[in-house]
Structure formats: C-alpha cells, structure tokens
Coordinates of C-alpha atoms in Angstrom, one line a residue:
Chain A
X17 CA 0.0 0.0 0.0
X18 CA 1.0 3.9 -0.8
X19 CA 0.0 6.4 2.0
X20 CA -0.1 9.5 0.0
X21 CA 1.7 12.2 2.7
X22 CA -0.3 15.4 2.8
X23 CA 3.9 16.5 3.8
X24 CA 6.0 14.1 2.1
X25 CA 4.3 12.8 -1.0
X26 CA 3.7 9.5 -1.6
X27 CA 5.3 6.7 1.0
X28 CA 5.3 3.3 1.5
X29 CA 3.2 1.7 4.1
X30 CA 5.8 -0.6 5.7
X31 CA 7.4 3.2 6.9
X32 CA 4.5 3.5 9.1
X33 CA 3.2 2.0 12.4
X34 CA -0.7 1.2 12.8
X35 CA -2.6 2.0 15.4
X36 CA -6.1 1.6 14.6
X37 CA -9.2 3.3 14.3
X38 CA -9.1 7.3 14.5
X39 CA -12.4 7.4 17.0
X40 CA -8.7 6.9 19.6
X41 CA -8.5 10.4 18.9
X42 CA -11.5 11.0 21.3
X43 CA -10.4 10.7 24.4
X44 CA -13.0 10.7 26.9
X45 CA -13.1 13.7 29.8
X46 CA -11.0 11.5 32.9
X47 CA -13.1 13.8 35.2
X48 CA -17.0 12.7 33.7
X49 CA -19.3 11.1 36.4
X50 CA -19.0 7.7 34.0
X51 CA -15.2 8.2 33.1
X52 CA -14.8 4.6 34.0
X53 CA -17.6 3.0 31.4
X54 CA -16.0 5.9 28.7
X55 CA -12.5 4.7 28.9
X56 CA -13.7 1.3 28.7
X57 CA -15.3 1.7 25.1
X58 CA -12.2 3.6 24.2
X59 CA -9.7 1.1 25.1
X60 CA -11.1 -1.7 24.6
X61 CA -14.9 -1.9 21.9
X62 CA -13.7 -0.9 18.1
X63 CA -16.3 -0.7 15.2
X64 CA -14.3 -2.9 12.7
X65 CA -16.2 -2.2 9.3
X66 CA -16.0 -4.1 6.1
X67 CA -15.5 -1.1 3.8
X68 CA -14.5 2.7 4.9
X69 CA -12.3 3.0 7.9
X70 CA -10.5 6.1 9.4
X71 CA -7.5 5.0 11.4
X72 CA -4.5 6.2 13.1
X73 CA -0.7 5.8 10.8
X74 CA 2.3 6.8 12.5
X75 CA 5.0 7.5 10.4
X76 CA 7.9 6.3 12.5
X77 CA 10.8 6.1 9.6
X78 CA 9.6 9.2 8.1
X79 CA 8.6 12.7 10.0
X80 CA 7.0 11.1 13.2
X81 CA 3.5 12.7 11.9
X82 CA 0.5 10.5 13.0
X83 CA -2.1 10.6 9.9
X84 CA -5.8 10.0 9.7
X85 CA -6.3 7.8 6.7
X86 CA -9.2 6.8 5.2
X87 CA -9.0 3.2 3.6
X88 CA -11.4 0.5 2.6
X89 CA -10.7 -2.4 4.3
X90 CA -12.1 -5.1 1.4
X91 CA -9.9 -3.2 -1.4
X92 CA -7.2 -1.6 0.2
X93 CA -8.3 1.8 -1.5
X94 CA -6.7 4.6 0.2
X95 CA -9.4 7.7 -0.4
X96 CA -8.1 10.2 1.9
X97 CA -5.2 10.7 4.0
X98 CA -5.0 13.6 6.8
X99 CA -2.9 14.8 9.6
X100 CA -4.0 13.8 12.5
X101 CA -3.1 17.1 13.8
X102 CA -5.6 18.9 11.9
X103 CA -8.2 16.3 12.8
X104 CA -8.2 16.9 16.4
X105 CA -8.0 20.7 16.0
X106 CA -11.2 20.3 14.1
X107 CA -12.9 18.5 16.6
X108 CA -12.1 21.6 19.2
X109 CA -8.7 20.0 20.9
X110 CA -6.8 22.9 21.6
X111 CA -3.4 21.4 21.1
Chain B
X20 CA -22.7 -45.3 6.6
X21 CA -19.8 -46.2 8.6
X22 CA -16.6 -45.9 7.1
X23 CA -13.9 -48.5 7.7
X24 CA -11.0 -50.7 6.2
X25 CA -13.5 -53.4 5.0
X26 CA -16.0 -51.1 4.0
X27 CA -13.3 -49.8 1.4
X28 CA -12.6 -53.4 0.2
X29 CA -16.2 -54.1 -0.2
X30 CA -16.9 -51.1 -2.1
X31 CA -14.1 -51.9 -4.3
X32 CA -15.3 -55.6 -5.1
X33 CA -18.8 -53.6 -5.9
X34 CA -17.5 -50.8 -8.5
X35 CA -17.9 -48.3 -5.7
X36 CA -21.6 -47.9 -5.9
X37 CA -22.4 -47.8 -2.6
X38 CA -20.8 -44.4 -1.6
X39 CA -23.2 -41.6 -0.3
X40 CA -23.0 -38.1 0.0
X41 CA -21.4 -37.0 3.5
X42 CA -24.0 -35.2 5.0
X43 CA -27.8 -33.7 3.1
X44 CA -28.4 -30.4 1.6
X45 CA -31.8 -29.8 3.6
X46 CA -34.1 -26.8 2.9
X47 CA -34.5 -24.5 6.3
X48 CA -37.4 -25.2 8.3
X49 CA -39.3 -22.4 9.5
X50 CA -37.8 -22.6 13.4
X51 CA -35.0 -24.8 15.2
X52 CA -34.2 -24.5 19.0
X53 CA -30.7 -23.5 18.0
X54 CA -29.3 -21.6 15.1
X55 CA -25.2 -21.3 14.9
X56 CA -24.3 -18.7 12.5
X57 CA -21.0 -19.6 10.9
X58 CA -20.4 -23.1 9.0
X59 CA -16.8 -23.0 9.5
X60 CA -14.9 -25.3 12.0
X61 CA -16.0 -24.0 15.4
X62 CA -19.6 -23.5 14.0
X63 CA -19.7 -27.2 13.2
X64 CA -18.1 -28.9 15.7
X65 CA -20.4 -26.9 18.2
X66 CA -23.4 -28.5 15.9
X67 CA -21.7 -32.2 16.7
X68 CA -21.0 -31.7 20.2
X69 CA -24.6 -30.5 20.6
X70 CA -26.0 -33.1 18.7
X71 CA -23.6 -36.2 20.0
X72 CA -23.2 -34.7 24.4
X73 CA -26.1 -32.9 24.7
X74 CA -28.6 -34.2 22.7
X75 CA -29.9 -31.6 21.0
X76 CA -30.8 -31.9 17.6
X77 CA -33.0 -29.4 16.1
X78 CA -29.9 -27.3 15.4
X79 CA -29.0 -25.5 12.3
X80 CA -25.8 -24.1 11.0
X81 CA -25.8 -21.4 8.3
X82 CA -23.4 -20.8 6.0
X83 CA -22.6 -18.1 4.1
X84 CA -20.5 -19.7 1.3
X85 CA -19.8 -23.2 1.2
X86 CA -19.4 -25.5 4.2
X87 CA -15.7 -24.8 5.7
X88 CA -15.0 -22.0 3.0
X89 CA -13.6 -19.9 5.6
X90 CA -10.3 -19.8 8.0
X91 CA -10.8 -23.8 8.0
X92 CA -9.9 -24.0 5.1
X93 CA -6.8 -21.1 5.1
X94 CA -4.9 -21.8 8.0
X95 CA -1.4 -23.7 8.6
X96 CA -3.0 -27.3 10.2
X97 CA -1.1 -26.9 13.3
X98 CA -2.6 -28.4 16.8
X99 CA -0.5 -27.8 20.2
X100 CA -1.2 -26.7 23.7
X101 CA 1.9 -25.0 24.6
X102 CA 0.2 -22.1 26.0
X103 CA 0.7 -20.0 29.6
X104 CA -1.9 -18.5 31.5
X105 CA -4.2 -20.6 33.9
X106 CA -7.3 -19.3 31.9
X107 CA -5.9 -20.7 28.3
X108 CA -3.6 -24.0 29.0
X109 CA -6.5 -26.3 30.5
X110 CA -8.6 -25.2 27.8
X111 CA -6.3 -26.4 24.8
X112 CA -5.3 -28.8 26.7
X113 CA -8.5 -30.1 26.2
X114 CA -8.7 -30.1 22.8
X115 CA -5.1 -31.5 22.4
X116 CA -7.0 -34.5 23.9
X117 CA -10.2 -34.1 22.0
X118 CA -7.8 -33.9 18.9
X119 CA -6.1 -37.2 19.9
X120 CA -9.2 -38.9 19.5
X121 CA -11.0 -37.5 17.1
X122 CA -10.8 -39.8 14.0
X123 CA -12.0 -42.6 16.4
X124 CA -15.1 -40.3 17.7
X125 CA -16.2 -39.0 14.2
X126 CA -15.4 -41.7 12.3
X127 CA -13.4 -39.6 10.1
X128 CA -9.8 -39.7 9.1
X129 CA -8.8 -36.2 10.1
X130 CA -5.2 -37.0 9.3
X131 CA -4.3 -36.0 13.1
X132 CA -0.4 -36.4 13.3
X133 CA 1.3 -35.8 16.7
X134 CA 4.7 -35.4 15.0
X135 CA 5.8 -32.4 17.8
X136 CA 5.5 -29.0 18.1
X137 CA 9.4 -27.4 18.9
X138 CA 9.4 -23.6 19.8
X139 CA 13.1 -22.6 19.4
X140 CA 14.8 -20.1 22.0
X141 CA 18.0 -17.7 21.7
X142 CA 18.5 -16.3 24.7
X143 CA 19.0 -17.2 28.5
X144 CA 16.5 -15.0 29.0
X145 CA 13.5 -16.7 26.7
X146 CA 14.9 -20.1 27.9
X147 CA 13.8 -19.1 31.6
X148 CA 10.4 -17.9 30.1
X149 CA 10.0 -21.3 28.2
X150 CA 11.0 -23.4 31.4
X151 CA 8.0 -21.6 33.1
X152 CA 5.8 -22.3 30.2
X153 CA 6.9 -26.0 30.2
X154 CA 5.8 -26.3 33.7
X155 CA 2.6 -24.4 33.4
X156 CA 1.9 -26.7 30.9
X157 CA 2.7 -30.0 33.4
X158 CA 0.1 -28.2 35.9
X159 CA -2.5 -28.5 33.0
X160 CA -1.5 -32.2 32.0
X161 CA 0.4 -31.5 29.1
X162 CA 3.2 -32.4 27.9
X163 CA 6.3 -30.6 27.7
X164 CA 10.4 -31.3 27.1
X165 CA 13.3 -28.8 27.2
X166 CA 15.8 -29.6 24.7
X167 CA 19.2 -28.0 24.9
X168 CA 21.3 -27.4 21.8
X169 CA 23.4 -30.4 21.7
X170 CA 20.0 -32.7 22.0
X171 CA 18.7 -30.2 18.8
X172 CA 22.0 -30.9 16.6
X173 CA 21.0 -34.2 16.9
X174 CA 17.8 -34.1 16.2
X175 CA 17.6 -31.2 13.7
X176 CA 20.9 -30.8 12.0
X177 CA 19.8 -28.8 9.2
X178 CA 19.0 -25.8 12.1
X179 CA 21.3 -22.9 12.0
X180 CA 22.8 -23.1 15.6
X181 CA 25.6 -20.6 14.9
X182 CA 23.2 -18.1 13.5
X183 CA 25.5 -14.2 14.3
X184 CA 22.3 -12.8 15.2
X185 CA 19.5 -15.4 16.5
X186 CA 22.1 -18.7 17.6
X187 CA 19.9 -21.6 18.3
X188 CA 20.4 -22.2 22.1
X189 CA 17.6 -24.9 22.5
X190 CA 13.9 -25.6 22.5
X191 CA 10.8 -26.2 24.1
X192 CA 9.1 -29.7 22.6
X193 CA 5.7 -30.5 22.6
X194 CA 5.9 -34.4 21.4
X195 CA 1.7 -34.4 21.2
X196 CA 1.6 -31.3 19.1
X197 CA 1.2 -31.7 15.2
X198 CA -1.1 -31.1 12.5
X199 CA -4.5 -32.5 10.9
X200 CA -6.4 -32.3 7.9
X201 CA -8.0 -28.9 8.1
X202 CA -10.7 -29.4 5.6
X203 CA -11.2 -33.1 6.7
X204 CA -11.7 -31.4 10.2
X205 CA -15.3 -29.5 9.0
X206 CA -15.6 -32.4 6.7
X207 CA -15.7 -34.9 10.0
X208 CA -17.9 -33.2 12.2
X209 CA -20.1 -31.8 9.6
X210 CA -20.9 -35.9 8.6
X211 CA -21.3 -36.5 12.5
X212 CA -23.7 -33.7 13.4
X213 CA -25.3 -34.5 10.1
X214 CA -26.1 -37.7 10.9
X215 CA -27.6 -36.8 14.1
X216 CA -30.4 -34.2 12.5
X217 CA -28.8 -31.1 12.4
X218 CA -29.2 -29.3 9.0
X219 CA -26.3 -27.8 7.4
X220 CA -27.5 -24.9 5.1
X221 CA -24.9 -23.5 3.0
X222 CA -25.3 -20.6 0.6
X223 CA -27.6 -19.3 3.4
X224 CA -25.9 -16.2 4.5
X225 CA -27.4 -13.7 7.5
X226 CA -28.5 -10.6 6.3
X227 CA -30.3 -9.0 10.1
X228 CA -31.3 -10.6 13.2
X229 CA -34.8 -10.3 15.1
X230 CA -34.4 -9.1 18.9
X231 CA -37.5 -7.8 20.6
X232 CA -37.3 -6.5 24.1
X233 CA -33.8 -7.8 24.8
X234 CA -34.4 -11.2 23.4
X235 CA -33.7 -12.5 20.0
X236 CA -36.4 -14.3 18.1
X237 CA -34.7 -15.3 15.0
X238 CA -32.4 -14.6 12.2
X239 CA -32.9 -12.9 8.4
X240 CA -31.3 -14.5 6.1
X241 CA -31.0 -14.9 2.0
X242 CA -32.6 -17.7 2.4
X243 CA -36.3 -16.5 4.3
X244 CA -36.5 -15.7 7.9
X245 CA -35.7 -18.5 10.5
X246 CA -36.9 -18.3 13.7
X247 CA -34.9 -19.6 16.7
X248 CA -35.1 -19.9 20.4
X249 CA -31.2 -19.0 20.7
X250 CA -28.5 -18.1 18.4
X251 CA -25.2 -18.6 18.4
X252 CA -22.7 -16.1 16.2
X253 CA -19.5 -18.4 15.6
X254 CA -18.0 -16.5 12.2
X255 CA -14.2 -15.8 13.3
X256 CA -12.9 -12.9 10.9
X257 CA -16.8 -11.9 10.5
X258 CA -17.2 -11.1 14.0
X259 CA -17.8 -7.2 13.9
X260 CA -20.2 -7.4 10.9
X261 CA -22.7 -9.9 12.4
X262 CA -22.8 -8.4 15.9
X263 CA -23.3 -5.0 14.8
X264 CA -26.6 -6.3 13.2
X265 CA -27.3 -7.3 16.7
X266 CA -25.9 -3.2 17.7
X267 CA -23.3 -4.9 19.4
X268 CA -19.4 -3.0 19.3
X269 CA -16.7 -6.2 19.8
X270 CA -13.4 -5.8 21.6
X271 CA -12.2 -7.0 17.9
X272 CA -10.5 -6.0 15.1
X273 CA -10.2 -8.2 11.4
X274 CA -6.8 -8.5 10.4
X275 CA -5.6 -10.5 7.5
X276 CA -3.0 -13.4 8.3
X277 CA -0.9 -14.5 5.5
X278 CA 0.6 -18.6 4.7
X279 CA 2.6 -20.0 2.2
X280 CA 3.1 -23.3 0.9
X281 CA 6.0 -24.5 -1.0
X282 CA 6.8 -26.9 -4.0
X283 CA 6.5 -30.1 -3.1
X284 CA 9.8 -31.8 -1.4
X285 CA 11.3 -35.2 0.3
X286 CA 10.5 -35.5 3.7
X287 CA 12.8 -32.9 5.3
X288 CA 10.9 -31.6 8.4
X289 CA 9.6 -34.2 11.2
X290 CA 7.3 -31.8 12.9
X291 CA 6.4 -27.8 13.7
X292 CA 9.1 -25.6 14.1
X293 CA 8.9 -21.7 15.2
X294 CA 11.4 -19.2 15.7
X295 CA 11.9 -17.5 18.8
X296 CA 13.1 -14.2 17.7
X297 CA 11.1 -13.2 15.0
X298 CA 7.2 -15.1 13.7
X299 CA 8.0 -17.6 11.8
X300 CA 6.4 -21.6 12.0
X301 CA 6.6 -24.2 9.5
X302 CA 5.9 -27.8 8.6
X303 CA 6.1 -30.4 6.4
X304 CA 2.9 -31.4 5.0
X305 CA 2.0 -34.9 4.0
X306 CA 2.5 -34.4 0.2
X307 CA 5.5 -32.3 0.9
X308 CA 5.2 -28.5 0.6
X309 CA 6.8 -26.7 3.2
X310 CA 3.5 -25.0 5.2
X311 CA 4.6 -22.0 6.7
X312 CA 3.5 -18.2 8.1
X313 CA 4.2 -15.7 10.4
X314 CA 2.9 -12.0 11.7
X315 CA -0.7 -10.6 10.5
X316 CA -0.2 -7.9 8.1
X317 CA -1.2 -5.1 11.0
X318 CA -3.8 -3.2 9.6
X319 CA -7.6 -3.6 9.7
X320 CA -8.7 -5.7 6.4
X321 CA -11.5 -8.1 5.1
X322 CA -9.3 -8.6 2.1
X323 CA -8.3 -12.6 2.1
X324 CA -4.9 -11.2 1.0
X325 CA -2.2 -9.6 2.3
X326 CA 0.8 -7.1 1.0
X327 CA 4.5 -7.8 0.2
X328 CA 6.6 -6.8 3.3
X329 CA 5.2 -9.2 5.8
X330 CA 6.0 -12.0 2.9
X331 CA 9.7 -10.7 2.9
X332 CA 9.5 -10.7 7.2
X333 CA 8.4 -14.2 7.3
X334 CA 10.9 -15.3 4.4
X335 CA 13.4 -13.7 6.1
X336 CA 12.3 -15.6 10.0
X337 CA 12.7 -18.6 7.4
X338 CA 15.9 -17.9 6.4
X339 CA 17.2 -16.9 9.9
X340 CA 16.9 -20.7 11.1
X341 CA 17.0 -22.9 8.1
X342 CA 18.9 -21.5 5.2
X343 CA 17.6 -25.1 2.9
X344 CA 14.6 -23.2 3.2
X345 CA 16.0 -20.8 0.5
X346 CA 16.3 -23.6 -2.3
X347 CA 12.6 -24.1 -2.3
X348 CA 10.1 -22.2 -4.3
X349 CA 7.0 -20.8 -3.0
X350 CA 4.0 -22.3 -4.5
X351 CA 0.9 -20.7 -3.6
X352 CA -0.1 -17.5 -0.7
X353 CA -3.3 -16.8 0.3
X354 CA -4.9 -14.8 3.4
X355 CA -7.9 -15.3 6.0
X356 CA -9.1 -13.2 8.2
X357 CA -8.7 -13.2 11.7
X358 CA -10.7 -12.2 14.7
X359 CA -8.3 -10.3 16.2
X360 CA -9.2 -9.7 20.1
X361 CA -8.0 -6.7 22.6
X362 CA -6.0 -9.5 25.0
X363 CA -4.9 -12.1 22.2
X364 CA -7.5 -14.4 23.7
X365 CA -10.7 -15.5 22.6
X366 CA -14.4 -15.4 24.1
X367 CA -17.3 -18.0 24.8
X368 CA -19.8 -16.3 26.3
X369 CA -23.6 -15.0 26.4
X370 CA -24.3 -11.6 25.2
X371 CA -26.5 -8.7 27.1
X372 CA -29.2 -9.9 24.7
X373 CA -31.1 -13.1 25.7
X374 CA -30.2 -15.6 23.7
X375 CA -27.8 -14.7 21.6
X376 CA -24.5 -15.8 22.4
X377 CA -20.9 -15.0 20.7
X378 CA -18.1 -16.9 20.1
X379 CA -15.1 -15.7 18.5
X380 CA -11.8 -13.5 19.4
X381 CA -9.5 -16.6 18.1
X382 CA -6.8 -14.2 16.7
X383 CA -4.6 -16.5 14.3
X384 CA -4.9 -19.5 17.0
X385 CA -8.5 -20.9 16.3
X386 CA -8.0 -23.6 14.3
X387 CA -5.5 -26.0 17.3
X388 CA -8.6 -24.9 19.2
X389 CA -11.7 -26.1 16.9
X390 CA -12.8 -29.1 18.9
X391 CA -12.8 -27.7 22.8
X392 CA -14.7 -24.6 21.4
X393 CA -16.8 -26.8 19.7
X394 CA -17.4 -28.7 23.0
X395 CA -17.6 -25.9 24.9
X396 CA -19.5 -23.6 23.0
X397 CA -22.3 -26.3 23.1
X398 CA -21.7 -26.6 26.7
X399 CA -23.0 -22.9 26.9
X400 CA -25.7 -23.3 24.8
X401 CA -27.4 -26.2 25.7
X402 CA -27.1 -25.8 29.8
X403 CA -26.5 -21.8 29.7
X404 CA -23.2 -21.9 31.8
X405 CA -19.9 -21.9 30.7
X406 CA -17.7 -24.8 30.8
X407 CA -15.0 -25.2 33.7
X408 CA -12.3 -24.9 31.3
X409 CA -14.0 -21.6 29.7
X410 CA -15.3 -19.7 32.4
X411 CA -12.2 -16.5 31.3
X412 CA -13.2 -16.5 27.8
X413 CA -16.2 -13.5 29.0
X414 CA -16.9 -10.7 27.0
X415 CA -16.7 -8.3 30.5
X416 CA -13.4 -9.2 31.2
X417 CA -12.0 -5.8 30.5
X418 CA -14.5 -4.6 32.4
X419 CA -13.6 -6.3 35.4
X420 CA -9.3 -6.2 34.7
X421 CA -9.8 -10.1 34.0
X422 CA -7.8 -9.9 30.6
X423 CA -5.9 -13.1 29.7
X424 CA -3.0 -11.6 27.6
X425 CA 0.0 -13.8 26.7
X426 CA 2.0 -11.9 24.9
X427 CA 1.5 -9.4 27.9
X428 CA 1.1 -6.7 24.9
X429 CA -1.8 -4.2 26.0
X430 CA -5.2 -3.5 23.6
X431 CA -3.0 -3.2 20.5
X432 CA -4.7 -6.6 18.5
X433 CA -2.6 -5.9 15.8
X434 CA 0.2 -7.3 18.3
X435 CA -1.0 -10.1 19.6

C-alpha cells in the first residue's frame, strides 16, 4: 500500500506503524461522572467495518506525523489521508 | 454409513456404488431450537457436540459460502497446547486430547499427526520464560520437554545453531503437538452432526437478526426468515459485521494473516518448528510443501490477501533458522481473516441480549482450538453456563481487569 503524505508525497506503508481506528483520537473527559464506562469503550470496543475506515498511521521512519487515513478495508483503497493534527483541531482539541 | 477398512474393500469388489453423499443439503425449516451462525470449524463442531453430548438436535448451521469455505480452510493445520496462563492452557489442553481422538469419535480420518511441536529459543532469558511455560503446561496435564542445543543438533541438523544474530540455544518440545487435515476437520464433524439431525444450510448467509425487548427471536437470512429460540454467532474474521446487526461493538478488530506453501519436497521436516526471535512456523505437510506463516499484516482488512513486506519478514524468519529453506520455491499464498481480540484471547460467552451468544476473538490461534470450542461452546448453549475450562473466555473481562494476555502486549490486536 502507498499512503499518500499530505507533507511528504507519496510513502510506503511498511514506513508507518498502525494503530487503529481514529475514533482513539477522542479521548474521553477523565473527570466525567462515567469516566470509568468511557475509557472502557475507548480502550477496549472498536467498530471494525468491512469497507471505509478512518485509522491512526504513524510514520515512525519518516517525519514522526501521526495521519488520519481513510481506507477500505475489502480493497485496500486509500481515499483520503489527513494529519492527525488537523483532525483533532477540528474536533475543538486545543493542542 | 460407517466408514472402515473393510468397508473400502467391499466397495471396491462392488465398483464403488455404494458411496453416499457425507451429509444432506436440507431446505431450512421455518424454526429450530438453535441456530449457529457460521459453518466453519468451530460453527460445526459446536453443531456435533450439541447433537452427540447434549442431545440436542433441532440445530441449524448457516453458512454463508460453502461449508468450511472460511479460515478452516486457510490456515497452517497446526494443533499444540503450549500455552501459559491458567485461563488458556487447561482449555487447549482439552482439545489436544479431543484432537487425539478424534478420528476414532467422528469416524473420520482427520489425518491427526502428533509429530511435535518445537518452539526454538535464543536467549538465556527466553529459555527461563519457556522453562515456566513448560511447567505451566505439566500443571494443565500437558506435555512438555526442554531440549538444549546439543540434543537439537541431533535431532535437527539442518537448524542454524551458529546463526550471528539469533544462535539456536535450545527448545521447548511439545511431542503431542502436530497437524490435521483442516478441511477433513469440518468435513468430519459436519458428517457426524449430520447424521444426528442437524441441518447444514450453505449458501444461506445472514443478512439481520430479530431481537424484541432484549431477546432475539430469530435470524434474516437470504434464504427467508428462520426463527430460533437462541442463536449462536460463531463467524471468526466476521465477528464485527454480524454483531453490529445485533448493535453490538466487539473488543475485535479483522486482520488478515498471511501462509505459504512450498513446491513439493522429500521428507525434510519431522514436525512444527517456530522461531523465537522473530514469527515464523513451519511444517512439512504430507504431500510435501513446506507450510509455513508468520505475523498478521497489522492493519484492519477483510481482504483474504495480504501485502508484500510481511511476505519478505516471514521469508526472512525462514531464512534466519533454516537456510535449505531458500532452495525451495514458494508455490501458492493466500490470506484469512482473523478475529483479532484486545488481550490475544478468545471469548465463549452469552451476550446482554437473551439468547444470543458470541463466540469468537481466536486471533490466528482458532483452528489447534476447533474441537474444545466446539465442545464448549455447546456446553453454553445447551445448559446456559460456561464450561469449567471456559469460564475466562467472558466478553466483560476488561471490564472487570480479568484480561488473559499472553503476549503481555496491551489492547493493540494488531500485536497479539
């Protein structure tokens, strides 16, 4: 597979490290009322779909960037790739 | 029909007439008491355990494709209990001894061959780890033998011992590990729970499931509703797609394993052998190809194929302890896909919906582990508690801190 870099152009996947899906990019508040039930579902339940997936690459022999890509996981297709960085901003993390 | 020597010999003297099909191709009937999802191995032999201990026999299993189309099929034959932790050694241990009698019980040559199990070390350091495993595995009954490297020249000449990076410093031995027959595995128990009424529908794939206030009624499937007093999801790589038709989220992820098969050879390997410093296992199958795999790909797939780096890591584990292994030509590679769970353990267990019940998780270890899940998958089903040698395998373990991890990794499945 090529992970197209939004930085770097056009890589190789075996320069990155998988993590999983981007929903990891949520983390829950550690001071909610039901912080324990919320980290449970983050660590630990995944939605796995057969077709479009958002997940987490880290690219560990490259720039250290972690990227949101968007892949299909029956073909492999790589649609979209983001940095992770931008993601999160988007969603209202500050840093 | 029973098969047997003299059954052969007769059927030979009579032109082979008298030869039937192995099990019927029945239409679905409009309710059973138990529908398994999932005609693979573990879907099956939870059908012929139910049928043959428990006596329950309005069972059906559905199929998607064509019986054992799936990771029965795919994977590298191999059948050991070598494992660690108090809530995963007495269960394999228990199929290791279902395995060991398995042709006799189904009447069916699985081709099970105890022809050992070695898991190589390299250090001082993984010896001490494997000395522990060996005697975790006495405490569960199994077997287990520390070889040193003198016993392994002996044994295994063709090893690369003085290896610069990775030198062969001994082994752990499991003399009742092996292989079998992997299709002859969902063949046999697909014939015995056959037999015994339960109605294998293939081409009959799930398309929704019917719960009403907590408690599931029946399935949709391509082939007309079915109703059902409980079902039982048993699909391995599947595992997220059919629970989330039941709104369920699975500590699972679907990864695609990779094997390989070589041209066909002389007898050069007398049993499983797996490196100990990077994933690599092979064997020697019965017409001659090298079997061998290694690490999933890493990723999240449903594609039964895989990409070129991890086939240049496990070449290069191949390498690392048997250079011969270089002469030979790869045949064929294919891919399955694997139920890939938070801990590297599996689950048996009930779901919050009444039931419905889920078994799956098996990472790339399910097939060693066909017959106890089988056995105790029907266990759960027919008397709604857990076996004694399953009572870890919960879906709530997390919950509670209860994982069973091996490889003592975390909740990264991609690895376990």
């Amino acid at each position: 597979m090529i992970i197209n870099h939004p930085l770097l152009g056009p890589r190789d996947a075996a320069e990155f490290v998988y993590l999983g899906d981007a929903c990891l990019i949520d983390r829950p508040d550690w001071q909610a009322e039901d912080a324990m039930e919320r980290f449970h579902d983050y660590g630990y339940l995944r939605d796995n779909p057969a077709g479009e997936h958002r997940e987490l690459w880290y690219h560990e022999q490259g720039d250290r960037s972690w990227l949101v890509v968007t892949r299909n996981t029956l073909t492999h297709e790589i649609t979209h790739v983001e940095l992770a960085r931008d993601v999160a901003r988007e969603r209202g993390r500050d840093k | 029909m029973r098969y047997s020597a003299f059954r052969i010999f007769m059927e030979g003297l009579t032109g082979n007439k008298g030869w039937k099909p192995a099990w019927r191709e029945p239409e679905p009937k409009p309710e059973y008491d138990i529908v398994i999802i999932g005609g693979g191995g573990h879907g099956l032999a939870t059908a012929y355990y139910l049928s043959k201990e428990f006596g329950l026999r309005n069972v059906a299993v559905l199929e998607k494709g064509w019986l054992g189309s799936g990771n029965i099929g795919r994977n590298t034959t191999i059948i050991r209990s070598n494992y660690l932790l108090p809530g995963n050694e007495p269960f394999y241990e228990m199929s290791m001894k279902l395995w060991e009698n398995l042709e006799q019980d189904t009447n069916y040559n699985s081709m099970v061959s105890q022809r050992s199990i070695l898991n190589l070390f390299h250090t001082d350091g993984q010896r001490d780890a494997f000395v522990r495993r060996g005697n975790a595995m006495f405490l569960a009954g199994a077997d287990a033998e520390l070889a040193d490297a003198a016993q392994l020249r002996r044994e295994l000449p063709f090893l690369d011992f003085d290896n610069a990076r990775f030198p062969i410093k001994g082994g752990l031995f499991q003399r009742r590990g092996g292989t079998a027959r992997h299709d002859a595995v969902a063949w046999g128990y697909a014939r015995g729970a056959d037999s015994r009424g339960v109605d294998i529908l293939q081409n009959c794939e799930v398309t929704g499931m019917d719960i009403e206030n907590g408690r599931i009624r029946g399935v949709q499937t391509s082939r007309g509703p079915i109703r059902a007093k409980k079902v039982a999801m048993c699909v391995a790589g599947s595992s997220g797609r059919v629970a989330a038709m039941a709104g369920m989220r699975l500590p699972i992820e679907s990864h695609v394993l990779q094997a390989f098969v070589s041209e066909g050879l002389k007898p050069v390997l007398p049993g499983v052998i797996t490196f100990g410093a990077g994933h690599f296992y092979v064997s020697q199958s019965d017409k001659g190809g090298l079997v061998f795999g290694g690490d999933i790909d890493g990723y999240n797939t449903y594609a039964q194929r895989g990409n070129l780096p991890v086939v240049e890591d496990v070449c290069e584990g191949g390498m690392a302890i048997m250079p011969m292994i270089g002469r030979a030509r790869l045949l064929r590679s294919w891919g399955g896909v694997m139920d890939m769970s938070m801990d590297g353990t599996p689950f048996i267990d009930k779901t919050h919906i009444d039931g419905l019940y889920f078994n799956g998780g098996w990472c790339y270890g399910g097939f060693k582990a066909t017959p106890a899940s089988g056995y105790c998958y029907a266990h759960l089903l027919a008397k709604d508690e857990p076996h004694p040698v399953a009572t870890q395998m919960r879906l709530d373990r997390f919950r509670t801190g209860n994982i069973i991890d091996e490889k003592g990794v975390g909740n990264q499945p991609n690895l376990h």
